[in-house]
Coordinates of C-alpha atoms and ligand atoms in Angstrom, one line a residue:
M1 CA 9.9 30.6 -2.9
K2 CA 10.7 27.7 -5.2
K3 CA 9.2 27.7 -8.6
A4 CA 8.0 25.2 -11.1
K5 CA 6.5 25.8 -14.6
M6 CA 4.5 23.4 -16.7
Y7 CA 3.5 23.8 -20.4
I8 CA 0.4 21.9 -21.5
D9 CA -0.9 21.7 -25.1
K10 CA -4.3 20.1 -25.8
N11 CA -3.0 18.6 -29.0
Y12 CA 0.1 16.9 -27.4
I13 CA -1.4 13.6 -26.3
I14 CA 0.5 10.7 -24.7
D15 CA -2.6 8.4 -25.1
K16 CA -6.1 7.8 -23.9
V17 CA -6.0 6.3 -20.4
D18 CA -7.1 2.8 -20.3
N19 CA -9.8 2.6 -17.6
R20 CA -8.1 -0.5 -16.2
L21 CA -5.3 1.7 -15.0
F22 CA -7.3 2.2 -11.8
G23 CA -7.5 -1.4 -10.8
S24 CA -6.8 -3.2 -7.5
F25 CA -6.3 -6.6 -6.0
I26 CA -8.0 -9.0 -3.6
E27 CA -6.0 -12.0 -2.5
H28 CA -6.9 -14.8 -0.2
L29 CA -4.4 -13.4 2.3
G30 CA -5.0 -12.2 5.9
R31 CA -8.3 -10.4 6.2
A32 CA -8.7 -9.2 2.6
V33 CA -11.6 -11.6 1.9
Y34 CA -12.7 -12.9 5.3
T35 CA -13.8 -9.9 7.5
G36 CA -12.7 -7.6 4.7
I37 CA -15.1 -7.8 1.8
Y38 CA -17.0 -10.8 3.1
E39 CA -18.3 -11.2 6.7
P40 CA -21.6 -13.0 7.0
G41 CA -23.4 -11.9 10.2
H42 CA -21.8 -8.5 10.2
P43 CA -24.6 -5.9 10.8
K44 CA -23.7 -4.2 7.5
S45 CA -23.4 -7.3 5.4
D46 CA -26.0 -8.2 2.8
E47 CA -27.7 -11.5 2.3
K48 CA -24.6 -12.9 0.5
G49 CA -22.3 -11.9 3.4
F50 CA -20.7 -9.0 1.4
R51 CA -20.0 -6.0 3.7
K52 CA -22.0 -3.1 2.3
D53 CA -19.9 -0.5 4.1
V54 CA -16.9 -1.8 2.2
I55 CA -18.8 -1.9 -1.1
D56 CA -19.6 1.8 -0.6
L57 CA -15.9 2.6 -0.1
V58 CA -14.8 0.5 -3.1
K59 CA -17.4 2.4 -5.2
E60 CA -15.9 5.7 -4.0
L61 CA -12.6 4.5 -5.3
N62 CA -14.2 3.7 -8.7
V63 CA -12.0 0.6 -9.0
S64 CA -12.1 -0.5 -12.7
I65 CA -10.7 -4.0 -12.4
V66 CA -9.8 -6.4 -9.5
R67 CA -7.2 -9.1 -9.7
Y68 CA -8.1 -12.3 -7.8
P69 CA -7.4 -14.7 -6.0
G70 CA -3.6 -14.1 -5.7
G71 CA -0.8 -13.3 -5.4
N72 CA 1.4 -16.0 -3.8
F73 CA -1.8 -17.7 -2.7
V74 CA -2.8 -18.7 -6.3
S75 CA 0.3 -20.9 -6.8
G76 CA -1.1 -23.5 -4.4
Y77 CA -4.8 -22.9 -5.0
N78 CA -7.3 -25.4 -6.4
W79 CA -10.2 -23.4 -7.8
E80 CA -12.5 -26.4 -7.6
D81 CA -12.3 -26.1 -3.8
G82 CA -14.1 -22.8 -4.0
V83 CA -17.1 -23.6 -6.1
G84 CA -20.3 -25.5 -5.5
P85 CA -22.3 -26.0 -2.3
K86 CA -20.5 -24.2 0.6
D87 CA -21.0 -27.1 3.0
K88 CA -19.1 -29.4 0.8
R89 CA -16.1 -27.2 0.3
P90 CA -12.9 -28.3 2.0
K91 CA -10.9 -26.4 4.5
K92 CA -7.3 -26.5 3.4
L93 CA -3.8 -25.6 4.6
E94 CA -2.8 -22.4 2.7
L95 CA 1.0 -22.7 2.4
A96 CA 1.9 -19.3 0.9
W97 CA 0.7 -17.4 4.0
Q98 CA 0.6 -20.3 6.4
S99 CA -3.1 -19.9 7.1
I100 CA -6.2 -22.0 7.0
E101 CA -8.4 -21.4 3.9
P102 CA -12.0 -22.2 4.5
N103 CA -13.0 -21.8 0.9
E104 CA -16.3 -20.2 1.8
F105 CA -15.6 -17.5 -0.7
G106 CA -14.5 -18.6 -4.2
T107 CA -14.8 -17.7 -7.9
N108 CA -18.6 -17.3 -8.1
E109 CA -18.8 -15.2 -4.9
F110 CA -16.0 -13.0 -6.4
I111 CA -17.8 -12.5 -9.6
E112 CA -21.0 -11.6 -7.7
W113 CA -19.1 -9.2 -5.6
C114 CA -17.5 -7.6 -8.7
K115 CA -21.0 -6.9 -10.0
K116 CA -21.9 -5.2 -6.8
V117 CA -19.0 -2.8 -6.9
N118 CA -19.2 -2.3 -10.7
T119 CA -15.8 -3.7 -11.5
E120 CA -14.3 -6.1 -13.9
P121 CA -12.7 -9.4 -12.7
M122 CA -9.1 -10.2 -13.6
M123 CA -8.4 -13.9 -12.8
S124 CA -5.0 -15.3 -12.0
L125 CA -4.2 -19.0 -12.5
N126 CA -2.2 -21.5 -10.6
L127 CA 0.9 -22.3 -12.6
G128 CA 2.8 -23.3 -9.4
T129 CA 1.4 -26.7 -8.4
R130 CA -0.8 -27.0 -11.5
G131 CA -0.8 -26.3 -15.2
I132 CA -2.5 -26.6 -18.6
D133 CA -5.2 -29.0 -17.6
E134 CA -6.5 -26.9 -14.7
A135 CA -6.2 -23.7 -16.7
R136 CA -8.4 -25.0 -19.6
N137 CA -11.0 -26.4 -17.2
F138 CA -11.1 -23.1 -15.2
V139 CA -11.6 -21.0 -18.4
E140 CA -14.3 -23.4 -19.5
Y141 CA -16.0 -23.2 -16.1
C142 CA -15.9 -19.4 -16.1
N143 CA -16.5 -18.5 -19.8
H144 CA -18.1 -21.4 -21.8
S145 CA -21.8 -21.3 -22.6
G146 CA -22.1 -25.1 -21.9
G147 CA -22.2 -28.4 -23.6
G148 CA -18.9 -29.5 -21.9
Y149 CA -18.5 -30.7 -18.3
Y150 CA -17.2 -27.5 -16.7
G151 CA -19.6 -25.1 -18.4
E152 CA -22.4 -27.4 -17.3
L153 CA -20.9 -27.6 -13.8
R154 CA -21.1 -23.8 -13.5
K155 CA -24.8 -23.9 -14.5
K156 CA -25.4 -26.6 -11.9
H157 CA -23.8 -24.3 -9.4
G158 CA -26.5 -21.7 -10.2
Y159 CA -24.8 -19.5 -12.8
K160 CA -26.5 -20.0 -16.1
E161 CA -24.7 -17.3 -18.0
P162 CA -20.9 -17.4 -18.5
H163 CA -18.9 -15.0 -16.3
K164 CA -17.0 -13.8 -19.4
V165 CA -13.8 -13.1 -17.6
K166 CA -11.6 -11.3 -20.1
I167 CA -8.3 -10.9 -18.5
W168 CA -6.3 -13.9 -17.1
C169 CA -2.8 -13.9 -15.5
L170 CA -0.6 -16.9 -16.3
G171 CA 0.6 -17.5 -12.8
N172 CA 2.1 -15.2 -10.2
E173 CA 5.7 -14.1 -9.7
M174 CA 7.0 -17.4 -11.0
D175 CA 10.6 -16.1 -11.0
G176 CA 10.5 -15.7 -7.2
P177 CA 12.2 -18.5 -5.2
W178 CA 9.5 -18.0 -2.5
Q179 CA 6.8 -18.9 -5.0
I180 CA 5.1 -22.3 -4.6
G181 CA 6.2 -24.2 -7.7
H182 CA 8.9 -21.6 -8.6
K183 CA 10.3 -22.1 -12.0
T184 CA 13.4 -21.4 -14.1
V185 CA 12.7 -19.1 -16.9
E186 CA 12.7 -21.9 -19.5
E187 CA 10.3 -24.0 -17.4
Y188 CA 7.9 -21.1 -17.0
A189 CA 8.2 -19.8 -20.5
R190 CA 7.3 -23.1 -22.1
L191 CA 4.5 -23.7 -19.6
A192 CA 3.0 -20.3 -20.1
E193 CA 3.2 -20.7 -23.9
E194 CA 1.3 -24.0 -23.9
T195 CA -1.2 -22.9 -21.3
A196 CA -1.9 -19.7 -23.2
K197 CA -2.4 -21.6 -26.4
V198 CA -4.9 -24.0 -24.8
M199 CA -6.8 -21.3 -22.9
K200 CA -7.3 -19.5 -26.2
L201 CA -8.6 -22.6 -27.8
V202 CA -11.3 -22.7 -25.1
D203 CA -12.0 -18.9 -25.4
P204 CA -10.3 -16.9 -28.1
D205 CA -11.7 -13.7 -26.7
I206 CA -9.6 -13.7 -23.6
S207 CA -6.5 -11.5 -23.0
L208 CA -3.5 -13.0 -21.2
V209 CA -0.9 -11.5 -18.9
A210 CA 2.5 -13.3 -18.8
C211 CA 4.5 -13.1 -15.6
G212 CA 7.3 -10.7 -15.8
S213 CA 9.7 -10.4 -12.9
S214 CA 8.5 -10.0 -9.3
G215 CA 10.5 -6.8 -9.2
W216 CA 13.2 -5.1 -11.2
H217 CA 16.0 -5.6 -8.7
I218 CA 15.7 -9.4 -8.8
P219 CA 18.9 -10.8 -10.5
T220 CA 17.0 -12.6 -13.3
F221 CA 15.3 -9.4 -14.4
G222 CA 15.6 -8.6 -18.1
E223 CA 16.6 -12.0 -19.2
W224 CA 13.4 -13.3 -17.6
E225 CA 11.2 -10.9 -19.6
A226 CA 13.0 -11.5 -22.9
T227 CA 12.9 -15.3 -22.6
V228 CA 9.2 -15.4 -21.5
L229 CA 8.3 -13.2 -24.5
E230 CA 10.4 -15.2 -26.9
H231 CA 8.1 -18.1 -26.2
T232 CA 4.8 -16.4 -25.5
Y233 CA 4.8 -13.4 -27.8
D234 CA 2.0 -14.6 -30.1
Y235 CA -0.3 -15.7 -27.4
V236 CA -0.1 -13.1 -24.7
D237 CA -1.1 -9.4 -24.6
Y238 CA 0.6 -8.1 -21.5
I239 CA 3.6 -8.7 -19.3
S240 CA 3.3 -8.1 -15.5
L241 CA 5.3 -5.8 -13.3
H242 CA 5.3 -5.7 -9.5
A243 CA 6.8 -3.0 -7.2
Y244 CA 6.6 -2.2 -3.5
Y245 CA 8.5 0.7 -1.9
D246 CA 9.4 1.3 1.7
N247 CA 10.8 4.1 3.9
Y248 CA 12.7 2.0 6.5
E249 CA 15.5 4.6 6.6
D250 CA 13.0 7.4 7.3
N251 CA 14.4 9.6 4.6
I252 CA 11.5 11.6 3.1
E253 CA 13.6 13.0 0.2
N254 CA 14.8 9.6 -0.9
F255 CA 11.4 8.0 -0.2
L256 CA 9.5 10.4 -2.5
A257 CA 12.1 9.9 -5.2
K258 CA 11.2 6.2 -5.5
S259 CA 8.6 6.8 -8.2
I260 CA 11.6 7.5 -10.4
D261 CA 12.6 3.9 -9.8
M262 CA 9.1 2.8 -10.9
D263 CA 9.4 4.9 -14.1
S264 CA 12.8 3.4 -15.0
Y265 CA 11.4 -0.1 -14.4
I266 CA 8.5 0.6 -16.7
K267 CA 10.8 2.0 -19.4
S268 CA 13.1 -1.0 -19.1
V269 CA 10.3 -3.5 -19.6
I270 CA 8.9 -1.6 -22.6
A271 CA 12.4 -1.7 -24.1
T272 CA 12.5 -5.5 -23.6
C273 CA 9.0 -6.0 -25.1
D274 CA 10.0 -3.9 -28.1
Y275 CA 13.4 -5.7 -28.5
I276 CA 11.5 -9.0 -28.8
K277 CA 8.9 -7.3 -31.1
G278 CA 11.8 -6.2 -33.4
K279 CA 13.5 -9.6 -33.2
K280 CA 10.4 -11.3 -34.3
K281 CA 9.5 -8.6 -36.8
S282 CA 6.0 -8.7 -35.2
K283 CA 3.3 -6.2 -35.8
K284 CA 1.9 -6.8 -32.4
T285 CA 2.8 -4.7 -29.3
I286 CA 3.0 -6.2 -25.9
N287 CA 1.7 -3.8 -23.2
I288 CA 2.1 -3.6 -19.5
S289 CA 0.0 -4.9 -16.6
F290 CA 1.5 -3.3 -13.5
D291 CA -0.6 -5.6 -11.5
E292 CA 0.9 -5.1 -8.0
W293 CA 2.1 -1.7 -6.8
N294 CA 2.1 0.1 -3.5
V295 CA 4.0 1.1 -0.4
W296 CA 4.6 -1.9 1.8
F297 CA 6.8 -2.1 4.9
H298 CA 5.0 -1.1 8.1
S299 CA 3.7 -4.5 8.9
R300 CA 6.6 -6.7 8.0
E301 CA 8.0 -7.1 11.6
A302 CA 4.6 -7.7 13.1
D303 CA 3.8 -10.4 10.5
K304 CA 6.7 -12.5 11.7
K305 CA 4.9 -12.9 15.0
V306 CA 1.5 -14.0 13.7
E307 CA 0.6 -17.6 14.6
P308 CA 0.3 -19.9 11.7
W309 CA -2.7 -21.9 10.6
Q310 CA -5.4 -19.4 11.6
I311 CA -8.4 -18.4 9.4
A312 CA -8.0 -14.8 8.3
P313 CA -5.0 -13.8 10.5
P314 CA -4.1 -10.1 10.6
L315 CA -1.3 -10.1 8.0
L316 CA 0.2 -7.2 6.0
E317 CA -2.0 -4.7 7.8
D318 CA 0.1 -1.6 7.0
V319 CA -1.2 1.5 8.6
Y320 CA -0.4 4.2 6.1
T321 CA 1.0 7.6 6.9
F322 CA 0.5 10.9 5.2
E323 CA 3.9 10.6 3.5
D324 CA 2.9 7.2 2.1
A325 CA 0.0 8.9 0.4
L326 CA 2.4 11.3 -1.3
L327 CA 4.4 8.4 -2.8
V328 CA 1.2 6.7 -3.9
G329 CA 0.2 10.0 -5.6
L330 CA 3.6 10.0 -7.3
M331 CA 3.2 6.4 -8.4
L332 CA -0.2 7.3 -9.9
I333 CA 1.4 10.2 -11.8
T334 CA 4.1 7.7 -13.1
L335 CA 1.5 5.3 -14.3
L336 CA -0.4 8.1 -16.1
K337 CA 2.8 9.3 -17.7
N338 CA 3.2 5.9 -19.2
A339 CA -0.4 5.5 -20.3
D340 CA 0.6 4.7 -23.8
R341 CA 2.0 1.3 -22.6
V342 CA 0.7 0.7 -19.1
K343 CA -2.9 -0.5 -19.8
I344 CA -3.7 -2.3 -16.5
A345 CA -2.5 -1.4 -13.0
C346 CA -3.6 -2.9 -9.7
L347 CA -3.0 -1.1 -6.4
A348 CA -2.1 -4.0 -4.1
Q349 CA -4.3 -4.5 -2.4
L350 CA -7.8 -3.3 -1.7
V351 CA -9.0 -4.2 1.8
N352 CA -7.0 -4.7 5.1
V353 CA -3.9 -6.2 3.3
I354 CA -1.6 -3.3 2.3
A355 CA -4.8 -1.5 1.5
P356 CA -6.6 1.8 1.1
I357 CA -9.6 0.4 3.0
M358 CA -9.4 -1.0 6.6
T359 CA -12.1 -2.9 8.5
R360 CA -12.6 -4.2 12.0
K361 CA -14.2 -7.6 12.4
G362 CA -17.7 -6.9 13.6
G363 CA -16.8 -3.1 13.5
G364 CA -16.4 -0.2 11.1
A365 CA -14.6 0.4 7.8
W366 CA -12.5 3.5 7.2
R367 CA -10.3 5.2 4.6
Q368 CA -6.5 5.0 5.0
T369 CA -4.4 8.0 3.8
I370 CA -3.5 6.3 0.5
F371 CA -7.3 6.1 -0.3
Y372 CA -7.3 9.7 -1.4
P373 CA -4.8 10.0 -4.2
F374 CA -6.2 6.8 -5.7
M375 CA -9.8 8.1 -5.5
H376 CA -8.8 11.4 -7.1
A377 CA -6.8 9.8 -9.9
S378 CA -9.5 7.2 -10.5
N379 CA -12.3 9.7 -10.6
F380 CA -10.6 12.6 -12.3
G381 CA -7.8 10.9 -14.3
R382 CA -9.9 9.3 -17.1
G383 CA -9.5 10.8 -20.5
K384 CA -6.4 11.7 -22.6
V385 CA -3.1 12.1 -20.9
L386 CA -1.3 15.2 -22.2
Q387 CA 2.4 15.4 -22.6
P388 CA 3.6 18.0 -20.1
V389 CA 6.9 19.9 -20.3
I390 CA 8.0 20.7 -16.7
S391 CA 10.8 22.9 -15.6
T392 CA 11.5 22.8 -11.9
D393 CA 14.5 22.8 -9.5
K394 CA 15.9 19.4 -8.7
Y395 CA 17.7 17.7 -5.8
D396 CA 19.9 14.7 -5.2
T397 CA 19.3 12.0 -2.7
K398 CA 21.1 8.9 -1.5
D399 CA 19.8 6.8 -4.4
F400 CA 18.6 9.3 -7.0
K401 CA 20.1 12.2 -8.9
E402 CA 18.2 15.2 -10.2
V403 CA 14.9 14.6 -8.6
P404 CA 12.4 17.2 -9.7
F405 CA 10.7 19.0 -6.8
V406 CA 7.4 18.9 -8.7
D407 CA 6.0 16.0 -10.5
S408 CA 2.8 16.5 -12.4
I409 CA 0.5 15.2 -15.2
P410 CA -2.5 16.7 -16.9
V411 CA -5.4 14.6 -18.1
F412 CA -8.1 16.0 -20.4
N413 CA -11.6 14.5 -20.2
E414 CA -13.3 15.5 -23.5
E415 CA -16.8 14.3 -22.4
K416 CA -16.8 16.4 -19.3
N417 CA -14.7 19.2 -20.9
E418 CA -12.4 19.1 -18.0
L419 CA -8.7 19.2 -17.6
T420 CA -7.3 17.8 -14.3
I421 CA -3.7 18.6 -13.3
F422 CA -2.3 16.2 -10.7
A423 CA 0.8 17.5 -8.9
V424 CA 3.0 16.5 -6.0
N425 CA 5.3 19.0 -4.4
R426 CA 8.2 17.1 -3.1
A427 CA 9.8 20.2 -1.5
Q428 CA 9.6 21.0 2.2
D429 CA 8.6 24.6 1.4
K430 CA 5.9 26.2 -0.7
M431 CA 6.2 26.1 -4.5
V432 CA 4.9 28.6 -7.0
F433 CA 3.4 26.5 -9.7
E434 CA 2.7 28.1 -13.1
C435 CA 0.9 26.2 -15.8
E436 CA 0.8 27.6 -19.3
L437 CA -2.2 26.1 -21.2
K438 CA -2.6 26.0 -24.9
G439 CA -6.0 25.1 -26.3
F440 CA -7.8 25.8 -23.1
E441 CA -8.4 29.6 -23.6
D442 CA -12.0 29.5 -22.4
Y443 CA -11.4 27.3 -19.3
S444 CA -11.1 28.3 -15.7
V445 CA -10.3 26.7 -12.4
I446 CA -13.2 24.8 -10.8
E447 CA -11.5 23.3 -7.8
H448 CA -8.1 22.9 -6.2
I449 CA -8.0 19.8 -3.9
V450 CA -5.1 19.5 -1.5
L451 CA -3.9 16.7 0.7
E452 CA -1.4 18.2 3.2
N453 CA -0.4 17.6 6.8
S454 CA 2.1 19.0 9.1
D455 CA 2.8 15.5 10.5
L456 CA 4.3 13.2 7.9
K457 CA 3.5 10.2 10.1
A458 CA -0.2 11.1 10.6
V459 CA -2.5 8.2 10.0
N460 CA -6.3 7.4 10.0
T461 CA -7.7 5.0 12.4
E462 CA -11.2 3.7 13.2
D463 CA -11.4 6.3 16.0
K464 CA -9.9 9.1 14.0
P465 CA -10.9 8.3 10.5
D466 CA -10.6 11.9 9.2
N467 CA -7.2 12.7 10.7
V468 CA -5.8 12.8 7.2
K469 CA -8.1 14.0 4.5
P470 CA -8.1 16.4 1.6
H471 CA -9.6 19.8 1.5
S472 CA -10.7 22.0 -1.4
N473 CA -9.1 25.2 -0.3
G474 CA -6.2 25.2 -2.6
N475 CA -5.5 28.6 -4.2
A476 CA -5.2 27.7 -7.9
R477 CA -6.6 30.5 -10.0
N478 CA -6.6 31.8 -13.5
E479 CA -4.2 34.6 -14.5
G480 CA -4.7 35.4 -18.1
E481 CA -3.9 32.2 -20.1
K482 CA -2.2 30.7 -17.1
V483 CA -3.2 28.7 -14.1
M484 CA -1.2 29.8 -11.0
A485 CA -1.1 28.0 -7.7
E486 CA 1.0 27.9 -4.6
L487 CA 1.5 24.3 -3.7
S488 CA 1.8 23.6 0.0
P489 CA 5.1 21.9 1.2
L490 CA 4.9 18.2 0.7
S491 CA 1.5 18.0 -0.8
W492 CA -0.8 16.2 -3.3
N493 CA -2.8 18.5 -5.5
V494 CA -5.6 18.0 -7.9
I495 CA -6.4 21.2 -9.9
R496 CA -9.6 20.9 -11.9
V497 CA -10.1 23.2 -14.8
G498 CA -13.4 23.3 -16.8
K499 CA -15.0 25.1 -19.7
K500 CA -16.5 28.5 -18.7
Ligands
LIG1 O1 0.5 -8.5 -2.4 C1 1.2 -9.3 -1.5 C2 2.2 -10.3 -2.2 O2 3.2 -9.6 -2.8 C3 1.6 -11.1 -3.3 O3 0.9 -12.2 -2.8 C4 2.7 -11.4 -4.1 O4 2.4 -11.6 -5.5 C5 3.7 -10.3 -3.9 O5 5.0 -10.8 -3.6

């Protein structure tokens, strides 16, 4: 049997996890909003049209922050179209996804929905077709107590108290040629700098995310981050990263190694942030907002056949397999490992569009396979991330060298007096997993949750919603000072250890 050993010391702390690491994303895209979170007339919708079955599932995920309204959508969006009396709101051509946007759901509905699911809003701005003027008005509308036109307008729309949106994204993927209003780095950097300056004049308490690259394989990567930060360093707090992985080649070894790519990407952006920090001799540190991450490939072909100019067309409806859940688990481990610098992360997206939650119009809502690792990490992964030392056998793949068979991260929650060890076994056979714990002498195993399946392509559907789901029959146990477990082949594991 293969073996892996992990050393954990209570005093060796990477950092406290920022709760916003367990965020997600709702874009006006496909059926994320309409027939996803919002479906007036559905038997399970409330008086506002919010689907209560979806609200319950979002609460299970314990999502800490939700980015909105895009995505590519935001670069052509006029926020004014989505506020005020619904019967006066215009239907518009939505160019990014070639759909019709009815604008029945907008900023105020989103804020209300956030309250219902106990999450924080993260607002993105249109720096594609618009700029400084729109941004300042929008922040005033959302956050100002009144006296000026836009704060008063919000009140007129029925929202006396400011929404107090703290986190704002300065555009979306502005480096990407597909983006509406795509910019050269100089164009974007200057616009972001001036927009940020003006937004902070309206509300100095906000935090800003500058657009990094739309992916780290795009040719302008690196130079883009450096130039953007050269201009915006004093005004922004975070730089964004986006990454989506696929398994087109159906190669499980290579697919599960892709979290290593994510880790290298994070490290490269940290290096760039710190290069500019050094160059500027700044005392401020720019952190990371990994505000789009997931597996995305299953729906790409089908999407080419979707008729344009429909309201809420079925776009990006990836049906996730069991193996996708393993990579999502590995990506969560990667985010936790970098918790000292990754402060915000958004699983893209939340409902129907490359999402952990699926719905049918007029029908049910169910959990996709990727729901589970996110739910576990979000519920058990809050606290201090401990620095593990892991020794395990490694393997090579087409794109990666020395891939560890086991990837794992421990998180200690002081309030609950609980240590949680997240681990993925990338091997196709069982793994003996030995954890040597220091500082946890009077702790013992409470539960060992396992997500495993003999069929890598197994999925959940409305008819078979529990085809892939975790069980708590893992065999982790205490042996003296150690926690020992046999990890099933290709499995996601959550080992919870509590004070006796
Ligand atoms: O999440 C889907 C899309 O992926 C977003 O709209 C865009 O920002 C990214 O390219």
